[in-house]
Short mmCIF file of C-alpha atoms in Angstrom, two decimals:
data_model
loop_
_atom_site.label_atom_id
_atom_site.label_comp_id
_atom_site.label_asym_id
_atom_site.label_seq_id
_atom_site.Cartn_x
_atom_site.Cartn_y
_atom_site.Cartn_z
CA GLY A 165 0.00 0.00 0.00
CA MET A 166 2.99 2.36 -0.19
CA PHE A 167 2.77 3.04 -3.94
CA HIS A 168 -0.13 3.06 -6.40
CA SER A 169 0.85 3.43 -10.06
CA GLU A 170 -2.77 4.36 -10.92
CA ILE A 171 -2.23 7.78 -9.34
CA PHE A 172 0.42 8.61 -11.96
CA GLU A 173 -1.03 6.76 -14.96
CA GLY A 174 -0.61 8.39 -18.36
CA GLY A 175 2.15 10.64 -17.07
CA HIS A 176 -0.31 12.81 -15.10
CA ILE A 177 -1.04 13.19 -11.40
CA HIS A 178 -4.62 12.08 -10.66
CA TRP A 179 -5.32 14.34 -7.69
CA ASP A 180 -8.78 12.82 -7.17
CA LEU A 181 -7.13 9.47 -6.30
CA ILE A 182 -4.81 11.17 -3.80
CA LYS A 183 -7.79 12.91 -2.23
CA ASN A 184 -10.32 10.07 -2.26
CA GLY A 185 -8.08 6.99 -2.25
CA VAL A 186 -7.47 4.22 -4.80
CA THR A 187 -10.03 1.46 -5.46
CA LEU A 188 -8.29 -1.94 -5.42
CA SER A 189 -9.23 -4.99 -7.52
CA ASN A 190 -11.12 -6.48 -4.54
CA GLY A 191 -13.26 -3.34 -4.29
CA ALA A 192 -11.56 -1.98 -1.16
CA ASN A 193 -10.53 1.66 -0.99
CA GLU A 194 -6.92 2.44 -0.01
CA ALA A 195 -5.45 5.83 0.85
CA ALA A 196 -2.38 7.17 -0.98
CA GLY A 197 0.81 5.70 0.50
CA LEU A 198 4.20 7.05 1.56
CA ILE A 199 5.91 6.59 -1.82
CA ASP A 200 2.94 8.21 -3.58
CA ILE A 201 3.39 11.36 -1.52
CA LEU A 202 7.21 11.41 -1.84
CA TYR A 203 6.93 10.86 -5.61
CA LEU A 204 4.95 14.09 -5.94
CA GLY A 205 8.23 15.94 -5.30
CA VAL A 206 9.66 14.33 -8.45
CA LYS A 207 6.56 14.81 -10.61
CA LEU A 208 6.15 18.47 -9.63
CA GLY A 209 9.86 19.27 -10.10
CA ILE A 210 10.35 20.15 -6.41
CA TYR A 211 13.34 17.94 -5.56
CA PRO A 212 15.62 19.06 -8.44
CA CYS A 213 15.09 22.72 -7.50
CA LEU A 214 15.83 22.03 -3.82
CA ILE A 215 18.99 20.11 -4.80
CA PHE A 216 20.05 23.07 -6.94
CA ILE A 217 19.75 25.37 -3.91
CA GLY A 218 22.21 23.05 -2.15
CA VAL A 219 24.51 22.85 -5.19
CA GLY A 220 24.51 26.66 -5.42
CA ALA A 221 25.42 26.96 -1.74
CA MET A 222 28.39 24.62 -2.32
CA THR A 223 29.61 26.29 -5.53
CA ASP A 224 32.23 29.00 -5.85
CA PHE A 225 31.65 30.91 -9.09
CA GLY A 226 34.90 32.85 -8.58
CA PRO A 227 36.90 30.93 -11.26
CA LEU A 228 34.11 31.58 -13.80
CA ILE A 229 33.91 35.30 -12.95
CA ALA A 230 37.73 35.60 -13.10
CA ASN A 231 37.89 33.94 -16.52
CA PRO A 232 34.62 34.61 -18.45
CA LYS A 233 35.97 32.70 -21.48
CA SER A 234 35.30 29.51 -19.53
CA LEU A 235 31.57 30.18 -19.95
CA LEU A 236 32.01 29.31 -23.66
CA LEU A 237 33.70 26.02 -22.75
CA GLY A 238 30.76 25.17 -20.46
CA ALA A 239 28.37 25.95 -23.31
CA ALA A 240 30.35 23.85 -25.82
CA ALA A 241 30.19 20.82 -23.52
CA GLN A 242 26.38 20.88 -23.88
CA LEU A 243 26.93 19.71 -27.49
CA GLY A 244 26.34 16.16 -26.29
CA ILE A 245 22.78 17.04 -25.24
CA PHE A 246 21.75 18.06 -28.75
CA ILE A 247 23.66 15.25 -30.49
CA ALA A 248 21.93 12.65 -28.28
CA TYR A 249 18.57 14.32 -28.93
CA LEU A 250 19.11 14.08 -32.71
CA GLY A 251 20.49 10.54 -32.32
CA ALA A 252 17.37 9.40 -30.46
CA LEU A 253 15.18 10.87 -33.21
CA GLY A 254 17.40 9.16 -35.80
CA LEU A 255 16.98 5.79 -34.07
CA SER A 256 13.21 6.25 -34.21
CA LYS A 257 13.39 6.68 -38.00
CA LEU A 258 15.06 3.26 -38.37
CA GLY A 259 11.87 1.57 -37.21
CA ILE A 260 13.60 -0.81 -34.76
CA PRO A 261 10.91 -2.32 -32.48
CA GLY A 262 11.10 -0.86 -28.96
CA LEU A 263 13.25 2.09 -30.05
CA GLU A 264 10.54 4.52 -31.11
CA PHE A 265 11.12 7.84 -29.36
CA THR A 266 8.89 10.91 -29.52
CA GLN A 267 10.33 14.45 -29.56
CA LYS A 268 9.73 14.71 -25.79
CA MET A 269 11.42 11.37 -25.11
CA ALA A 270 14.41 12.34 -27.29
CA ALA A 271 14.78 15.63 -25.40
CA SER A 272 14.72 13.78 -22.07
CA ILE A 273 17.37 11.32 -23.29
CA GLY A 274 19.54 14.14 -24.64
CA ILE A 275 19.68 15.94 -21.31
CA ILE A 276 21.69 12.99 -19.88
CA GLY A 277 24.62 14.53 -21.79
CA GLY A 278 24.62 17.47 -19.40
CA ALA A 279 25.93 15.11 -16.68
CA ASP A 280 23.52 16.66 -14.24
CA GLY A 281 21.19 14.24 -12.44
CA PRO A 282 18.69 16.77 -11.01
CA THR A 283 18.35 18.52 -14.39
CA ALA A 284 17.75 15.19 -16.16
CA ILE A 285 15.05 14.30 -13.62
CA TYR A 286 13.45 17.77 -13.87
CA VAL A 287 13.21 17.64 -17.68
CA THR A 288 12.04 14.01 -17.79
CA SER A 289 9.35 14.59 -15.16
CA ARG A 290 8.00 17.41 -17.35
CA LEU A 291 8.33 15.80 -20.78
CA ALA A 292 8.47 11.98 -20.57
CA SER A 293 7.73 10.80 -17.04
CA GLU A 294 7.40 7.17 -18.21
CA LEU A 295 11.19 7.18 -18.80
CA LEU A 296 12.05 8.66 -15.41
CA GLY A 297 13.56 5.48 -13.92
CA PRO A 298 15.91 4.57 -16.81
CA ILE A 299 16.99 8.19 -17.41
CA ALA A 300 17.68 8.90 -13.73
CA ILE A 301 19.80 5.76 -13.40
CA ALA A 302 21.65 6.44 -16.68
CA ALA A 303 22.37 10.07 -15.72
CA TYR A 304 23.72 9.23 -12.27
CA SER A 305 25.65 6.17 -13.53
CA TYR A 306 27.52 8.17 -16.16
CA MET A 307 28.20 10.98 -13.67
CA ALA A 308 29.88 8.37 -11.45
CA LEU A 309 31.88 7.08 -14.45
CA VAL A 310 33.40 10.49 -15.33
CA PRO A 311 36.95 9.36 -14.35
CA VAL A 312 36.59 6.32 -16.65
CA ILE A 313 34.85 7.86 -19.68
CA GLN A 314 36.64 11.20 -20.01
CA PRO A 315 40.44 10.53 -19.92
CA PRO A 316 40.71 8.47 -23.15
CA ILE A 317 38.74 11.15 -25.05
CA MET A 318 40.84 13.96 -23.55
CA ARG A 319 44.13 12.24 -24.45
CA GLY A 320 42.89 11.26 -27.91
CA LEU A 321 41.95 14.83 -28.87
CA THR A 322 45.03 16.64 -27.51
CA THR A 323 48.77 16.57 -28.08
CA LYS A 324 51.37 16.26 -25.32
CA LYS A 325 52.33 19.90 -25.89
CA GLU A 326 48.72 21.04 -25.46
CA ARG A 327 48.31 19.02 -22.28
CA MET A 328 51.38 20.74 -20.82
CA ILE A 329 50.11 24.31 -21.40
CA ARG A 330 50.38 26.36 -18.21
CA MET A 331 47.79 29.01 -17.51
CA ASP A 332 48.25 32.25 -15.57
CA ALA A 333 46.97 32.34 -12.01
CA LEU A 334 43.37 33.61 -11.82
CA ARG A 335 42.78 37.11 -10.49
CA THR A 336 41.17 37.60 -7.11
CA VAL A 337 37.41 38.10 -7.42
CA SER A 338 35.86 40.71 -5.11
CA LYS A 339 32.96 39.97 -2.77
CA LYS A 340 30.81 42.53 -4.60
CA GLU A 341 31.29 40.66 -7.91
CA LYS A 342 30.35 37.36 -6.27
CA ILE A 343 27.13 38.88 -4.88
CA VAL A 344 26.12 40.64 -8.12
CA PHE A 345 26.83 37.55 -10.28
CA PRO A 346 23.93 35.28 -9.09
CA ILE A 347 21.45 38.19 -9.25
CA ALA A 348 22.56 39.17 -12.76
CA VAL A 349 22.54 35.57 -14.08
CA THR A 350 19.04 34.92 -12.67
CA ALA A 351 17.65 38.08 -14.28
CA PHE A 352 19.33 37.34 -17.63
CA VAL A 353 18.22 33.68 -17.80
CA ALA A 354 14.67 34.48 -16.61
CA LEU A 355 14.31 36.97 -19.46
CA LEU A 356 16.06 34.83 -22.09
CA VAL A 357 14.71 31.34 -21.23
CA PRO A 358 11.89 31.70 -18.67
CA SER A 359 11.37 27.92 -18.44
CA ALA A 360 14.95 27.55 -17.09
CA ALA A 361 14.28 30.09 -14.32
CA PRO A 362 13.22 27.54 -11.63
CA LEU A 363 16.51 25.61 -11.90
CA VAL A 364 18.87 28.53 -12.46
CA GLY A 365 17.03 30.70 -9.93
CA SER A 366 17.34 27.97 -7.28
CA LEU A 367 21.04 27.49 -8.08
CA MET A 368 21.73 31.20 -7.78
CA LEU A 369 19.65 31.59 -4.62
CA GLY A 370 21.81 28.94 -2.96
CA ASN A 371 24.92 30.74 -4.19
CA LEU A 372 23.63 34.04 -2.82
CA PHE A 373 23.21 32.34 0.59
CA ARG A 374 26.89 31.41 0.38
CA GLU A 375 28.31 34.70 -0.86
CA CYS A 376 26.27 37.35 0.98
CA GLY A 377 27.86 36.33 4.30
CA VAL A 378 24.85 37.13 6.49
CA VAL A 379 22.92 33.83 6.40
CA ASP A 380 25.60 31.28 7.31
CA ARG A 381 23.04 29.04 9.02
CA LEU A 382 20.89 28.84 5.87
CA SER A 383 23.96 28.28 3.71
CA LYS A 384 25.18 25.38 5.88
CA THR A 385 21.68 23.88 6.04
CA ALA A 386 21.33 24.01 2.24
CA GLN A 387 24.75 22.37 1.77
CA ASN A 388 24.20 19.58 4.29
CA GLU A 389 20.83 18.78 5.87
CA LEU A 390 18.63 19.96 2.98
CA MET A 391 20.74 18.21 0.33
CA ASN A 392 20.92 14.96 2.29
CA ILE A 393 17.18 14.84 3.04
CA VAL A 394 16.14 15.66 -0.54
CA VAL A 395 18.58 13.13 -2.04
CA ILE A 396 17.09 10.43 0.23
CA PHE A 397 13.54 11.37 -0.81
CA LEU A 398 14.55 11.50 -4.49
CA GLY A 399 16.42 8.19 -4.39
CA VAL A 400 13.65 6.36 -2.53
CA SER A 401 10.84 7.65 -4.75
CA VAL A 402 12.60 7.16 -8.11
CA GLY A 403 14.06 3.79 -7.04
CA ALA A 404 10.74 2.47 -5.71
CA THR A 405 8.92 3.36 -8.93
CA ALA A 406 11.53 1.86 -11.29
CA LYS A 407 9.72 -1.32 -12.33
CA ALA A 408 11.54 -4.35 -13.75
CA GLU A 409 9.51 -4.30 -16.98
CA SER A 410 10.73 -0.75 -17.63
CA PHE A 411 14.38 -1.80 -17.49
CA LEU A 412 14.47 -5.18 -19.18
CA SER A 413 13.59 -3.72 -22.59
CA PRO A 414 15.31 -2.56 -25.79
CA MET A 415 14.22 1.01 -25.04
CA THR A 416 16.27 1.10 -21.81
CA LEU A 417 19.34 -0.25 -23.62
CA GLY A 418 18.84 2.43 -26.28
CA ILE A 419 18.64 5.13 -23.57
CA LEU A 420 21.84 3.86 -21.92
CA ALA A 421 23.64 3.80 -25.30
CA MET A 422 22.49 7.30 -26.25
CA GLY A 423 23.42 8.52 -22.76
CA ILE A 424 27.05 7.48 -23.09
CA VAL A 425 27.21 8.96 -26.62
CA ALA A 426 25.87 12.24 -25.21
CA PHE A 427 28.46 12.20 -22.45
CA MET A 428 31.36 11.49 -24.81
CA CYS A 429 30.25 14.18 -27.27
CA GLY A 430 29.93 16.71 -24.44
CA THR A 431 33.48 15.97 -23.29
CA ALA A 432 34.79 16.25 -26.86
CA GLY A 433 32.88 19.50 -27.49
CA GLY A 434 34.57 21.30 -24.58
CA VAL A 435 38.06 20.08 -25.54
CA LEU A 436 37.64 20.95 -29.23
CA LEU A 437 36.35 24.47 -28.51
CA ALA A 438 39.37 25.13 -26.28
CA LYS A 439 41.66 24.03 -29.14
CA PHE A 440 39.75 26.27 -31.56
CA MET A 441 40.01 29.27 -29.19
CA ASN A 442 43.78 28.73 -28.96
CA ILE A 443 44.10 29.49 -32.68
CA PHE A 444 43.17 33.12 -31.93
CA LEU A 445 44.89 33.53 -28.56
CA PRO A 446 48.47 34.86 -28.30
CA GLU A 447 51.31 32.73 -26.93
CA GLY A 448 51.28 32.81 -23.16
CA LYS A 449 47.48 33.30 -23.03
CA LYS A 450 46.49 29.95 -24.49
CA ILE A 451 43.99 27.66 -22.77
CA ASN A 452 44.92 24.13 -21.74
CA PRO A 453 42.32 22.10 -23.72
CA LEU A 454 42.02 19.63 -20.83
CA ILE A 455 39.90 22.13 -18.89
CA GLY A 456 37.31 22.08 -21.70
CA SER A 457 36.25 18.56 -20.72
CA ALA A 458 35.18 19.94 -17.31
CA GLY A 459 32.32 21.74 -19.09
CA VAL A 460 30.11 18.73 -18.41
CA SER A 461 28.48 19.71 -15.16
CA ALA A 462 29.60 16.84 -12.91
CA VAL A 463 30.89 19.19 -10.19
CA PRO A 464 33.65 18.91 -9.02
CA MET A 465 34.56 15.48 -10.38
CA ALA A 466 35.09 16.60 -13.98
CA ALA A 467 37.42 19.41 -12.81
CA ARG A 468 39.43 16.88 -10.81
CA VAL A 469 39.80 14.68 -13.91
CA SER A 470 41.21 17.70 -15.83
CA GLN A 471 43.66 18.33 -12.99
CA LYS A 472 44.73 14.68 -12.88
CA GLU A 473 45.25 14.44 -16.65
CA GLY A 474 47.29 17.66 -16.64
CA GLN A 475 49.53 16.35 -13.87
CA ARG A 476 50.18 13.13 -15.77
CA GLU A 477 52.18 15.21 -18.25
CA ASP A 478 53.51 17.85 -15.84
CA PRO A 479 53.21 17.12 -12.09
CA SER A 480 53.78 20.80 -11.23
CA ASN A 481 50.91 22.07 -13.42
CA PHE A 482 47.79 22.95 -11.42
CA LEU A 483 44.62 23.16 -13.53
CA LEU A 484 41.96 22.57 -10.87
CA MET A 485 40.83 26.17 -10.35
CA HIS A 486 40.96 26.87 -14.10
CA ALA A 487 38.82 23.76 -14.71
CA MET A 488 36.28 24.84 -12.09
CA GLY A 489 35.30 27.77 -14.38
CA PRO A 490 33.93 25.57 -17.22
CA ASN A 491 32.68 23.08 -14.63
CA VAL A 492 30.31 25.52 -12.91
CA ALA A 493 29.47 27.09 -16.29
CA GLY A 494 28.31 23.62 -17.35
CA VAL A 495 25.77 23.58 -14.50
CA ILE A 496 24.26 26.82 -15.82
CA GLY A 497 24.51 25.56 -19.42
CA SER A 498 22.68 22.29 -18.74
CA ALA A 499 19.91 24.17 -16.88
CA VAL A 500 19.51 26.56 -19.83
CA ALA A 501 19.44 23.61 -22.29
CA ALA A 502 16.76 22.03 -20.09
CA GLY A 503 14.76 25.26 -20.25
CA VAL A 504 15.04 25.32 -24.05
CA PHE A 505 13.68 21.75 -24.32
CA ILE A 506 10.82 22.48 -21.91
CA ALA A 507 9.96 25.66 -23.83
CA LEU A 508 9.96 23.78 -27.15
CA PHE A 509 8.19 20.57 -26.14
CA GLY A 510 6.64 21.14 -22.68
#
């Protein structure tokens, strides 16, 4: 009696069943259960926004503010999202049984390439809730596999000389800049892509908690207690509703395959844009292409991978703070891409 799939049939919330109870096959009436109530947080897009408040409270946007060029690298790493979206539509055209994806399904699959679990869940809950289980598991699995997936791509697309490029130390960012940044980004995104405002606004609210310096208790709560509680609720509700018949199917395998393609293309997009930018940058101001791979928004794991790969070639080269710029830009980029999909297909 903890979960009743009838309440969420057809991808919609049947509020009358929550209010009046569910009629069972034996004619008995049963009230909505614990998982039903927790799952509302997923269906209504509440949990991803709360997680983004916590992510914002843990994020230092200083490296991005100090080096605005890294915003472009974060944007380039979202290439994987759109390639996977087109790939899913392409698979549908082949007419393979079990691999027929609608526009909304393809958009939900594509967002896996942003390497951002909450964003993937937010978009899927709005566009293709029937795929929520497979997409959530694919998104979080590939985020965990960042140190395995990214290094071969990074080494394959760069030369030894490029991997050894040293970058100037970042300038010190003032407190005023750090406070103005989240306000300015929220206003800009809300005007440009209003459907991305819930995610980006939540991210920037959390960051404002961190940077304003007058609500330390709220900042610490968002980083720890709030994040931990919401992740438990999210994991329990998504996990409990992931039925076996949803996973043991060609469609799930197709989603997993497209997810890894999206991830690899996102990594390659960031690295290749950094190489392209170097064509126009003077000697001494060039970007180490390894930081481009951090544009996928697995914070801070992707930045650590850039640092580790750089130190393989030159142990005294420190890329971590440079890589954090594209890394946090990727969080904003994936939220904006999510907003674009919701605006187009929602």
